[in-house]
Amino acid sequence: MKATNGNHSSTIDAKSLEVINNPELLTPEKQNRKPANRQNKPVAIKLDLDAGSSRAKFVINGWCGSYPSVLKIVSGELPTGISGCFSIGTKNYAVGRVTSSLNGELVEAFKDNKIKHLDKWLIGALTNHPDLLSDIASERKYKGKPARIKITLRLLSLSSSKRNDIAKILQGTKQFSYEGVIFEIEIANTDYLFPEGYGASLEANKRIPEGCSEFHILDLGGGTLTFSSYQVGKQPKAIEQTPGSGNGMKAIIERLSIALARIDRGGIQFKKDNLESALRNSKLIDGKHSVKYRHGTETVEIGDIVQDALSEWVSEMPIVESLLTKVSQALLNGSPVFTTGGGMAISVIADWIEKYCCADIINAQYHVLINPADINLTGLSHL
């Protein structure tokens, strides 16, 4: 075969064309090239998490939520359309209020499970957001491939001594499934561990009087009462943190249950969840706190008993008395004290503690932070 190029001609061998056109005769490199392994693009989210003994609180991309810190290893299939349900490997899990509707093995955070099951509390936060996972799943490009999440995490914990354990747990869980979709998760940062109540300290740091070099935070959470001291600066630095583990709201409700059991009320059983609800709905009426407990068609006023229970909480728990004495001494020294935590959102409890700590102190710089139940997390926005 001849080809003409200007005034010159050349001969093209037919075997050369065969080599060019026959894929079986291509070089091994070209033959072995595999198609690209397509993956969905990771979706970046910001997650602030406080996995407390009583409630797990979280902020995801600015959306604030919480759920009771209870986990159930579910026997049987998971329902759809319900918050807090997910699978890891072959095991099905549920967190929060939905656990009361499902059968299985119950795991409670306050029984030394805050760190041990930290990955479950984190995934529980993701699955308790009303739209997050559904939106990520529906918007992924390759429907047959896992959705991918890249998390920038800020975690509040008293367990700074367990930093390696926390890292191992968080990095150990790579996948979970939610409503039939597999999600791959990656923690984008390593500087995620902050002291308990750090968001509150950031908020308090904005309110310090000029010339003040130190302030204090009293945090009454579900499981712990914590007294912390901070150095004033562009960002506060903790210089002391003394926790009273096991002496938070759960201990107060336990003392209240015991105090109520001493009074014959015709066989009324005071349930823990209903007592907590009654406390959160307490109101100051004519200078006196009213706490109403509903039993069937009867409403029982228990405000006076709450005062007695708080007195016993202090007198029978040495660490509580010690921490509240630290507060009083700081106030007597002229240092500001800011209070936070879910317990400080309950007026009957917050007022009682203020009166106890500020007794006989003139012009005590004692302040309840705004939105005390959530400021430990939402205050991180000041970073």
mmCIF file of C-alpha atoms in Angstrom:
data_model
loop_
_atom_site.group_PDB
_atom_site.id
_atom_site.type_symbol
_atom_site.label_atom_id
_atom_site.label_comp_id
_atom_site.label_asym_id
_atom_site.label_seq_id
_atom_site.Cartn_x
_atom_site.Cartn_y
_atom_site.Cartn_z
ATOM 1 C CA MET A 1 0.000 0.000 0.000
ATOM 2 C CA LYS A 2 1.352 3.392 -0.973
ATOM 3 C CA ALA A 3 0.715 6.833 0.459
ATOM 4 C CA THR A 4 1.619 10.072 -1.291
ATOM 5 C CA ASN A 5 3.085 13.045 0.643
ATOM 6 C CA GLY A 6 3.856 15.948 -1.681
ATOM 7 C CA ASN A 7 6.343 14.691 -4.293
ATOM 8 C CA HIS A 8 7.358 11.666 -2.214
ATOM 9 C CA SER A 9 5.663 8.347 -1.769
ATOM 10 C CA SER A 10 6.025 5.787 1.054
ATOM 11 C CA THR A 11 4.854 2.251 1.611
ATOM 12 C CA ILE A 12 2.766 1.379 4.750
ATOM 13 C CA ASP A 13 3.045 -2.219 5.779
ATOM 14 C CA ALA A 14 -0.370 -3.906 6.305
ATOM 15 C CA LYS A 15 1.011 -5.605 9.419
ATOM 16 C CA SER A 16 1.738 -2.162 10.878
ATOM 17 C CA LEU A 17 -1.928 -1.226 10.510
ATOM 18 C CA GLU A 18 -2.871 -4.507 12.165
ATOM 19 C CA VAL A 19 -0.725 -3.613 15.196
ATOM 20 C CA ILE A 20 -2.300 -0.171 15.454
ATOM 21 C CA ASN A 21 -5.907 -1.375 15.176
ATOM 22 C CA ASN A 22 -5.725 -4.610 17.176
ATOM 23 C CA PRO A 23 -6.283 -3.993 20.951
ATOM 24 C CA GLU A 24 -4.815 -7.393 21.785
ATOM 25 C CA LEU A 25 -1.455 -6.196 20.441
ATOM 26 C CA LEU A 26 -1.334 -2.982 22.546
ATOM 27 C CA THR A 27 1.369 -2.561 25.190
ATOM 28 C CA PRO A 28 0.658 -4.225 28.602
ATOM 29 C CA GLU A 29 0.485 -0.813 30.294
ATOM 30 C CA LYS A 30 -2.415 0.268 28.112
ATOM 31 C CA GLN A 31 -4.095 -3.137 28.326
ATOM 32 C CA ASN A 32 -4.068 -3.209 32.164
ATOM 33 C CA ARG A 33 -5.341 0.314 32.795
ATOM 34 C CA LYS A 34 -8.405 0.059 35.107
ATOM 35 C CA PRO A 35 -11.365 2.411 35.101
ATOM 36 C CA ALA A 36 -11.259 5.112 37.789
ATOM 37 C CA ASN A 37 -12.706 4.085 41.202
ATOM 38 C CA ARG A 38 -15.389 6.710 41.473
ATOM 39 C CA GLN A 39 -16.332 7.902 44.949
ATOM 40 C CA ASN A 40 -18.742 10.482 46.224
ATOM 41 C CA LYS A 41 -17.216 13.776 47.231
ATOM 42 C CA PRO A 42 -16.900 14.168 51.048
ATOM 43 C CA VAL A 43 -19.398 16.558 52.617
ATOM 44 C CA ALA A 44 -17.724 18.780 55.228
ATOM 45 C CA ILE A 45 -19.689 19.400 58.437
ATOM 46 C CA LYS A 46 -18.886 21.069 61.753
ATOM 47 C CA LEU A 47 -19.902 19.142 64.872
ATOM 48 C CA ASP A 48 -19.634 20.351 68.472
ATOM 49 C CA LEU A 49 -20.444 17.526 70.906
ATOM 50 C CA ASP A 50 -20.945 17.288 74.663
ATOM 51 C CA ALA A 51 -21.729 13.646 75.397
ATOM 52 C CA GLY A 52 -22.877 14.093 78.985
ATOM 53 C CA SER A 53 -24.010 11.551 81.565
ATOM 54 C CA SER A 54 -27.615 12.678 81.321
ATOM 55 C CA ARG A 55 -27.948 14.210 77.841
ATOM 56 C CA ALA A 56 -25.832 14.273 74.709
ATOM 57 C CA LYS A 57 -25.872 17.849 73.392
ATOM 58 C CA PHE A 58 -24.629 18.830 69.968
ATOM 59 C CA VAL A 59 -24.408 21.635 67.420
ATOM 60 C CA ILE A 60 -24.184 20.601 63.750
ATOM 61 C CA ASN A 61 -23.503 23.412 61.279
ATOM 62 C CA GLY A 62 -25.145 25.832 63.710
ATOM 63 C CA TRP A 63 -28.189 23.621 64.456
ATOM 64 C CA CYS A 64 -28.494 22.821 68.172
ATOM 65 C CA GLY A 65 -30.018 19.591 69.470
ATOM 66 C CA SER A 66 -29.849 17.009 72.247
ATOM 67 C CA TYR A 67 -31.073 13.574 73.250
ATOM 68 C CA PRO A 68 -31.047 11.487 76.484
ATOM 69 C CA SER A 69 -27.717 9.674 76.882
ATOM 70 C CA VAL A 70 -29.134 6.171 76.585
ATOM 71 C CA LEU A 71 -28.166 3.629 73.938
ATOM 72 C CA LYS A 72 -29.869 0.370 73.035
ATOM 73 C CA ILE A 73 -28.368 -2.535 71.093
ATOM 74 C CA VAL A 74 -31.553 -3.392 69.239
ATOM 75 C CA SER A 75 -32.754 -6.950 68.775
ATOM 76 C CA GLY A 76 -34.490 -7.167 65.408
ATOM 77 C CA GLU A 77 -34.796 -4.752 62.523
ATOM 78 C CA LEU A 78 -34.658 -0.974 62.788
ATOM 79 C CA PRO A 79 -37.686 1.150 61.888
ATOM 80 C CA THR A 80 -37.408 3.917 59.300
ATOM 81 C CA GLY A 81 -38.505 7.515 59.698
ATOM 82 C CA ILE A 82 -37.382 7.645 63.336
ATOM 83 C CA SER A 83 -34.469 9.675 64.743
ATOM 84 C CA GLY A 84 -31.494 8.065 66.394
ATOM 85 C CA CYS A 85 -31.445 4.640 64.682
ATOM 86 C CA PHE A 86 -28.383 3.322 62.842
ATOM 87 C CA SER A 87 -26.264 0.202 62.217
ATOM 88 C CA ILE A 88 -22.557 -0.465 62.607
ATOM 89 C CA GLY A 89 -21.525 -3.706 60.914
ATOM 90 C CA THR A 90 -24.125 -6.333 61.780
ATOM 91 C CA LYS A 91 -25.372 -4.609 64.951
ATOM 92 C CA ASN A 92 -28.370 -2.278 65.120
ATOM 93 C CA TYR A 93 -28.426 0.643 67.558
ATOM 94 C CA ALA A 94 -30.789 3.331 68.786
ATOM 95 C CA VAL A 95 -30.081 6.357 70.995
ATOM 96 C CA GLY A 96 -32.302 8.790 72.883
ATOM 97 C CA ARG A 97 -36.023 8.647 73.502
ATOM 98 C CA VAL A 98 -36.688 6.111 70.744
ATOM 99 C CA THR A 99 -34.999 3.437 72.902
ATOM 100 C CA SER A 100 -38.182 3.163 74.982
ATOM 101 C CA SER A 101 -40.016 1.901 71.872
ATOM 102 C CA LEU A 102 -37.543 -0.846 70.925
ATOM 103 C CA ASN A 103 -36.431 -4.108 72.493
ATOM 104 C CA GLY A 104 -32.784 -4.829 73.191
ATOM 105 C CA GLU A 105 -29.910 -4.332 75.631
ATOM 106 C CA LEU A 106 -29.899 -0.902 77.298
ATOM 107 C CA VAL A 107 -26.618 0.979 77.811
ATOM 108 C CA GLU A 108 -26.623 4.146 79.951
ATOM 109 C CA ALA A 109 -23.892 6.762 79.580
ATOM 110 C CA PHE A 110 -23.446 7.515 83.274
ATOM 111 C CA LYS A 111 -22.360 3.923 84.019
ATOM 112 C CA ASP A 112 -18.803 4.520 82.779
ATOM 113 C CA ASN A 113 -19.980 4.525 79.158
ATOM 114 C CA LYS A 114 -19.387 8.151 78.128
ATOM 115 C CA ILE A 115 -15.999 7.374 76.558
ATOM 116 C CA LYS A 116 -16.462 3.663 75.867
ATOM 117 C CA HIS A 117 -19.362 4.358 73.495
ATOM 118 C CA LEU A 118 -18.295 7.806 72.307
ATOM 119 C CA ASP A 119 -18.558 6.763 68.656
ATOM 120 C CA LYS A 120 -22.219 5.831 69.212
ATOM 121 C CA TRP A 121 -22.987 9.182 70.876
ATOM 122 C CA LEU A 122 -21.352 10.957 67.902
ATOM 123 C CA ILE A 123 -23.307 8.983 65.292
ATOM 124 C CA GLY A 124 -26.379 9.465 67.464
ATOM 125 C CA ALA A 125 -25.956 13.227 67.075
ATOM 126 C CA LEU A 126 -25.773 12.877 63.275
ATOM 127 C CA THR A 127 -28.899 10.696 63.185
ATOM 128 C CA ASN A 128 -30.834 13.030 65.499
ATOM 129 C CA HIS A 129 -30.480 15.949 63.076
ATOM 130 C CA PRO A 130 -33.801 16.086 61.167
ATOM 131 C CA ASP A 131 -32.385 16.588 57.647
ATOM 132 C CA LEU A 132 -28.599 16.186 57.571
ATOM 133 C CA LEU A 133 -28.140 12.557 56.525
ATOM 134 C CA SER A 134 -31.185 12.445 54.244
ATOM 135 C CA ASP A 135 -29.930 15.494 52.348
ATOM 136 C CA ILE A 136 -26.396 14.115 52.044
ATOM 137 C CA ALA A 137 -27.725 10.760 50.804
ATOM 138 C CA SER A 138 -30.071 12.276 48.198
ATOM 139 C CA GLU A 139 -27.487 14.744 46.887
ATOM 140 C CA ARG A 140 -24.620 12.282 46.415
ATOM 141 C CA LYS A 141 -23.637 11.791 42.772
ATOM 142 C CA TYR A 142 -23.070 8.032 42.755
ATOM 143 C CA LYS A 143 -26.131 6.454 44.368
ATOM 144 C CA GLY A 144 -24.578 3.001 44.502
ATOM 145 C CA LYS A 145 -21.570 4.243 46.465
ATOM 146 C CA PRO A 146 -21.350 5.218 50.169
ATOM 147 C CA ALA A 147 -22.054 8.816 51.149
ATOM 148 C CA ARG A 148 -18.974 10.424 52.710
ATOM 149 C CA ILE A 149 -18.808 12.826 55.665
ATOM 150 C CA LYS A 150 -15.727 14.767 56.779
ATOM 151 C CA ILE A 151 -16.235 16.054 60.331
ATOM 152 C CA THR A 152 -14.465 18.987 61.955
ATOM 153 C CA LEU A 153 -15.044 18.086 65.590
ATOM 154 C CA ARG A 154 -14.987 19.999 68.867
ATOM 155 C CA LEU A 155 -15.534 17.709 71.834
ATOM 156 C CA LEU A 156 -16.166 18.807 75.420
ATOM 157 C CA SER A 157 -14.963 16.342 78.045
ATOM 158 C CA LEU A 158 -13.494 16.125 81.533
ATOM 159 C CA SER A 159 -11.500 13.105 80.352
ATOM 160 C CA SER A 160 -8.435 14.880 79.001
ATOM 161 C CA SER A 161 -6.333 12.096 80.574
ATOM 162 C CA LYS A 162 -8.005 9.645 78.176
ATOM 163 C CA ARG A 163 -7.028 11.525 75.005
ATOM 164 C CA ASN A 164 -5.483 8.405 73.407
ATOM 165 C CA ASP A 165 -8.524 6.271 74.237
ATOM 166 C CA ILE A 166 -10.821 8.898 72.744
ATOM 167 C CA ALA A 167 -8.742 9.108 69.554
ATOM 168 C CA LYS A 168 -8.706 5.314 69.181
ATOM 169 C CA ILE A 169 -12.497 5.072 69.545
ATOM 170 C CA LEU A 170 -13.229 7.916 67.124
ATOM 171 C CA GLN A 171 -10.816 6.638 64.486
ATOM 172 C CA GLY A 172 -11.978 3.041 64.894
ATOM 173 C CA THR A 173 -15.439 3.556 63.420
ATOM 174 C CA LYS A 174 -15.235 4.205 59.683
ATOM 175 C CA GLN A 175 -18.753 3.329 58.514
ATOM 176 C CA PHE A 176 -22.348 3.215 59.648
ATOM 177 C CA SER A 177 -25.648 2.831 57.835
ATOM 178 C CA TYR A 178 -28.764 4.926 58.196
ATOM 179 C CA GLU A 179 -32.070 4.093 56.489
ATOM 180 C CA GLY A 180 -30.399 1.798 53.982
ATOM 181 C CA VAL A 181 -27.534 4.144 53.029
ATOM 182 C CA ILE A 182 -23.913 3.500 53.988
ATOM 183 C CA PHE A 183 -22.015 6.517 55.309
ATOM 184 C CA GLU A 184 -18.247 6.751 55.579
ATOM 185 C CA ILE A 185 -17.003 9.146 58.260
ATOM 186 C CA GLU A 186 -13.648 10.821 58.745
ATOM 187 C CA ILE A 187 -12.542 13.089 61.591
ATOM 188 C CA ALA A 188 -10.700 15.908 59.820
ATOM 189 C CA ASN A 189 -8.827 17.338 62.831
ATOM 190 C CA THR A 190 -6.908 16.110 65.863
ATOM 191 C CA ASP A 191 -7.194 19.229 68.083
ATOM 192 C CA TYR A 192 -10.797 18.493 69.025
ATOM 193 C CA LEU A 193 -10.665 18.003 72.820
ATOM 194 C CA PHE A 194 -11.726 20.970 75.009
ATOM 195 C CA PRO A 195 -12.334 21.182 78.781
ATOM 196 C CA GLU A 196 -15.851 20.682 80.064
ATOM 197 C CA GLY A 197 -17.659 24.034 80.092
ATOM 198 C CA TYR A 198 -15.200 25.745 77.761
ATOM 199 C CA GLY A 199 -17.954 27.388 75.734
ATOM 200 C CA ALA A 200 -19.293 28.930 78.933
ATOM 201 C CA SER A 201 -15.831 30.272 79.741
ATOM 202 C CA LEU A 202 -15.625 31.924 76.307
ATOM 203 C CA GLU A 203 -18.962 33.636 76.948
ATOM 204 C CA ALA A 204 -17.942 34.640 80.482
ATOM 205 C CA ASN A 205 -14.622 35.995 79.227
ATOM 206 C CA LYS A 206 -16.547 38.720 77.379
ATOM 207 C CA ARG A 207 -18.211 39.884 80.599
ATOM 208 C CA ILE A 208 -15.203 40.197 82.918
ATOM 209 C CA PRO A 209 -14.805 43.578 84.673
ATOM 210 C CA GLU A 210 -11.724 45.585 83.686
ATOM 211 C CA GLY A 211 -8.666 44.752 85.735
ATOM 212 C CA CYS A 212 -9.887 41.256 86.631
ATOM 213 C CA SER A 213 -7.299 38.529 85.962
ATOM 214 C CA GLU A 214 -9.257 35.432 87.003
ATOM 215 C CA PHE A 215 -12.841 34.168 86.973
ATOM 216 C CA HIS A 216 -14.660 30.954 87.867
ATOM 217 C CA ILE A 217 -17.317 28.682 86.346
ATOM 218 C CA LEU A 218 -19.744 26.505 88.328
ATOM 219 C CA ASP A 219 -21.273 23.900 86.005
ATOM 220 C CA LEU A 220 -24.235 21.814 87.192
ATOM 221 C CA GLY A 221 -24.759 19.106 84.583
ATOM 222 C CA GLY A 222 -26.723 15.879 84.540
ATOM 223 C CA GLY A 223 -24.029 13.763 86.174
ATOM 224 C CA THR A 224 -21.407 16.168 87.498
ATOM 225 C CA LEU A 225 -21.012 19.393 89.469
ATOM 226 C CA THR A 226 -17.765 21.078 88.371
ATOM 227 C CA PHE A 227 -15.917 24.139 89.669
ATOM 228 C CA SER A 228 -13.335 25.633 87.285
ATOM 229 C CA SER A 229 -11.001 28.611 87.441
ATOM 230 C CA TYR A 230 -9.825 30.457 84.323
ATOM 231 C CA GLN A 231 -7.127 32.959 83.517
ATOM 232 C CA VAL A 232 -8.415 35.997 81.630
ATOM 233 C CA GLY A 233 -6.940 36.504 78.160
ATOM 234 C CA LYS A 234 -7.868 36.776 74.508
ATOM 235 C CA GLN A 235 -9.030 33.221 75.031
ATOM 236 C CA PRO A 236 -9.439 31.903 78.589
ATOM 237 C CA LYS A 237 -7.125 29.194 79.917
ATOM 238 C CA ALA A 238 -8.244 26.755 82.598
ATOM 239 C CA ILE A 239 -5.937 26.818 85.612
ATOM 240 C CA GLU A 240 -8.006 24.562 87.882
ATOM 241 C CA GLN A 241 -10.889 22.160 87.296
ATOM 242 C CA THR A 242 -12.455 20.218 90.165
ATOM 243 C CA PRO A 243 -15.274 17.825 89.223
ATOM 244 C CA GLY A 244 -17.741 16.258 91.596
ATOM 245 C CA SER A 245 -18.575 13.222 89.485
ATOM 246 C CA GLY A 246 -21.939 11.654 90.273
ATOM 247 C CA ASN A 247 -23.183 14.767 92.068
ATOM 248 C CA GLY A 248 -25.118 16.562 89.319
ATOM 249 C CA MET A 249 -28.823 16.631 88.576
ATOM 250 C CA LYS A 250 -29.168 12.854 88.902
ATOM 251 C CA ALA A 251 -28.033 13.121 92.527
ATOM 252 C CA ILE A 252 -30.483 15.960 93.213
ATOM 253 C CA ILE A 253 -33.381 13.966 91.744
ATOM 254 C CA GLU A 254 -32.335 10.940 93.822
ATOM 255 C CA ARG A 255 -32.367 13.055 97.002
ATOM 256 C CA LEU A 256 -35.760 14.460 95.974
ATOM 257 C CA SER A 257 -37.154 10.939 95.451
ATOM 258 C CA ILE A 258 -35.982 9.923 98.941
ATOM 259 C CA ALA A 259 -37.473 13.071 100.518
ATOM 260 C CA LEU A 260 -40.819 12.502 98.767
ATOM 261 C CA ALA A 261 -40.896 8.842 99.830
ATOM 262 C CA ARG A 262 -40.912 9.908 103.499
ATOM 263 C CA ILE A 263 -44.329 11.498 103.090
ATOM 264 C CA ASP A 264 -47.447 9.328 102.874
ATOM 265 C CA ARG A 265 -49.265 10.462 99.745
ATOM 266 C CA GLY A 266 -51.533 7.492 99.248
ATOM 267 C CA GLY A 267 -49.135 5.321 97.287
ATOM 268 C CA ILE A 268 -48.058 7.882 94.663
ATOM 269 C CA GLN A 269 -44.910 6.729 92.863
ATOM 270 C CA PHE A 270 -42.722 9.636 91.786
ATOM 271 C CA LYS A 271 -41.001 8.721 88.516
ATOM 272 C CA LYS A 272 -37.572 10.095 87.686
ATOM 273 C CA ASP A 273 -38.474 11.507 84.253
ATOM 274 C CA ASN A 274 -41.611 13.179 85.580
ATOM 275 C CA LEU A 275 -39.704 14.681 88.520
ATOM 276 C CA GLU A 276 -37.168 16.195 86.131
ATOM 277 C CA SER A 277 -39.996 17.591 83.993
ATOM 278 C CA ALA A 278 -41.653 19.102 87.079
ATOM 279 C CA LEU A 279 -38.381 20.750 88.114
ATOM 280 C CA ARG A 280 -37.794 22.227 84.650
ATOM 281 C CA ASN A 281 -41.287 23.730 84.702
ATOM 282 C CA SER A 282 -40.879 25.302 88.151
ATOM 283 C CA LYS A 283 -42.074 28.905 88.454
ATOM 284 C CA LEU A 284 -41.540 31.732 90.917
ATOM 285 C CA ILE A 285 -44.962 32.817 92.201
ATOM 286 C CA ASP A 286 -45.250 35.569 94.831
ATOM 287 C CA GLY A 287 -41.635 35.084 95.880
ATOM 288 C CA LYS A 288 -41.971 31.314 96.261
ATOM 289 C CA HIS A 289 -41.065 28.560 93.830
ATOM 290 C CA SER A 290 -43.904 26.325 92.714
ATOM 291 C CA VAL A 291 -43.033 22.818 91.467
ATOM 292 C CA LYS A 292 -46.039 20.844 90.300
ATOM 293 C CA TYR A 293 -45.973 17.076 89.781
ATOM 294 C CA ARG A 294 -48.792 15.471 87.814
ATOM 295 C CA HIS A 295 -50.112 12.078 88.931
ATOM 296 C CA GLY A 296 -53.133 10.893 86.964
ATOM 297 C CA THR A 297 -55.818 13.536 87.486
ATOM 298 C CA GLU A 298 -54.079 14.948 90.574
ATOM 299 C CA THR A 299 -51.524 17.787 90.710
ATOM 300 C CA VAL A 300 -49.128 17.625 93.662
ATOM 301 C CA GLU A 301 -47.181 20.697 94.841
ATOM 302 C CA ILE A 302 -43.654 19.607 95.826
ATOM 303 C CA GLY A 303 -41.821 22.964 95.934
ATOM 304 C CA ASP A 304 -41.119 22.805 99.679
ATOM 305 C CA ILE A 305 -39.735 19.269 99.411
ATOM 306 C CA VAL A 306 -37.316 20.414 96.664
ATOM 307 C CA GLN A 307 -35.785 22.891 99.118
ATOM 308 C CA ASP A 308 -35.314 20.109 101.679
ATOM 309 C CA ALA A 309 -33.775 17.795 99.048
ATOM 310 C CA LEU A 310 -31.242 20.459 98.010
ATOM 311 C CA SER A 311 -30.217 20.957 101.645
ATOM 312 C CA GLU A 312 -29.600 17.211 101.959
ATOM 313 C CA TRP A 313 -27.735 17.170 98.627
ATOM 314 C CA VAL A 314 -25.190 19.564 100.172
ATOM 315 C CA SER A 315 -25.055 18.182 103.721
ATOM 316 C CA GLU A 316 -24.747 14.504 102.697
ATOM 317 C CA MET A 317 -22.373 14.934 99.737
ATOM 318 C CA PRO A 318 -18.999 16.260 101.021
ATOM 319 C CA ILE A 319 -17.719 17.132 97.529
ATOM 320 C CA VAL A 320 -20.821 19.259 96.835
ATOM 321 C CA GLU A 321 -20.324 21.205 100.070
ATOM 322 C CA SER A 322 -16.627 21.632 99.197
ATOM 323 C CA LEU A 323 -17.302 22.946 95.688
ATOM 324 C CA LEU A 324 -19.999 25.375 96.820
ATOM 325 C CA THR A 325 -17.611 26.594 99.532
ATOM 326 C CA LYS A 326 -15.048 27.283 96.782
ATOM 327 C CA VAL A 327 -17.692 29.400 95.051
ATOM 328 C CA SER A 328 -18.426 31.353 98.239
ATOM 329 C CA GLN A 329 -14.739 31.962 98.927
ATOM 330 C CA ALA A 330 -14.157 33.207 95.370
ATOM 331 C CA LEU A 331 -17.101 35.598 95.706
ATOM 332 C CA LEU A 332 -15.840 36.791 99.093
ATOM 333 C CA ASN A 333 -12.458 37.508 97.450
ATOM 334 C CA GLY A 334 -14.211 39.698 94.867
ATOM 335 C CA SER A 335 -13.774 37.290 91.927
ATOM 336 C CA PRO A 336 -16.667 36.830 89.505
ATOM 337 C CA VAL A 337 -18.397 33.445 89.347
ATOM 338 C CA PHE A 338 -20.521 32.402 86.364
ATOM 339 C CA THR A 339 -22.899 29.446 86.528
ATOM 340 C CA THR A 340 -23.908 27.162 83.683
ATOM 341 C CA GLY A 341 -25.269 23.700 82.901
ATOM 342 C CA GLY A 342 -28.745 22.239 82.564
ATOM 343 C CA GLY A 343 -29.331 22.394 86.311
ATOM 344 C CA MET A 344 -28.876 26.174 86.268
ATOM 345 C CA ALA A 345 -31.702 26.434 83.741
ATOM 346 C CA ILE A 346 -34.086 25.257 86.513
ATOM 347 C CA SER A 347 -35.160 28.324 88.449
ATOM 348 C CA VAL A 348 -35.878 26.612 91.780
ATOM 349 C CA ILE A 349 -32.394 25.024 91.820
ATOM 350 C CA ALA A 350 -30.480 28.023 90.423
ATOM 351 C CA ASP A 351 -32.050 30.387 92.978
ATOM 352 C CA TRP A 352 -31.385 28.036 95.892
ATOM 353 C CA ILE A 353 -27.700 27.632 94.986
ATOM 354 C CA GLU A 354 -27.285 31.403 94.549
ATOM 355 C CA LYS A 355 -28.737 32.096 97.987
ATOM 356 C CA TYR A 356 -26.532 29.407 99.537
ATOM 357 C CA CYS A 357 -23.310 30.644 97.930
ATOM 358 C CA CYS A 358 -23.971 34.368 98.326
ATOM 359 C CA ALA A 359 -25.211 34.317 101.926
ATOM 360 C CA ASP A 360 -23.753 37.263 103.923
ATOM 361 C CA ILE A 361 -21.600 38.416 100.962
ATOM 362 C CA ILE A 362 -22.134 42.033 99.910
ATOM 363 C CA ASN A 363 -22.158 42.791 96.181
ATOM 364 C CA ALA A 364 -21.305 39.227 95.212
ATOM 365 C CA GLN A 365 -20.306 38.984 91.532
ATOM 366 C CA TYR A 366 -22.477 35.933 90.896
ATOM 367 C CA HIS A 367 -23.999 35.550 87.424
ATOM 368 C CA VAL A 368 -26.112 32.918 85.697
ATOM 369 C CA LEU A 369 -25.054 32.827 82.037
ATOM 370 C CA ILE A 370 -27.676 33.245 79.349
ATOM 371 C CA ASN A 371 -29.096 29.978 78.028
ATOM 372 C CA PRO A 372 -27.172 27.944 80.640
ATOM 373 C CA ALA A 373 -28.342 24.555 79.307
ATOM 374 C CA ASP A 374 -26.655 25.088 75.915
ATOM 375 C CA ILE A 375 -23.993 27.798 76.354
ATOM 376 C CA ASN A 376 -21.268 25.198 77.045
ATOM 377 C CA LEU A 377 -21.572 24.271 73.357
ATOM 378 C CA THR A 378 -22.977 27.362 71.666
ATOM 379 C CA GLY A 379 -20.286 29.496 73.334
ATOM 380 C CA LEU A 380 -17.691 27.704 71.195
ATOM 381 C CA SER A 381 -18.807 29.983 68.361
ATOM 382 C CA HIS A 382 -16.543 32.633 69.968
ATOM 383 C CA LEU A 383 -13.454 30.619 68.973
#
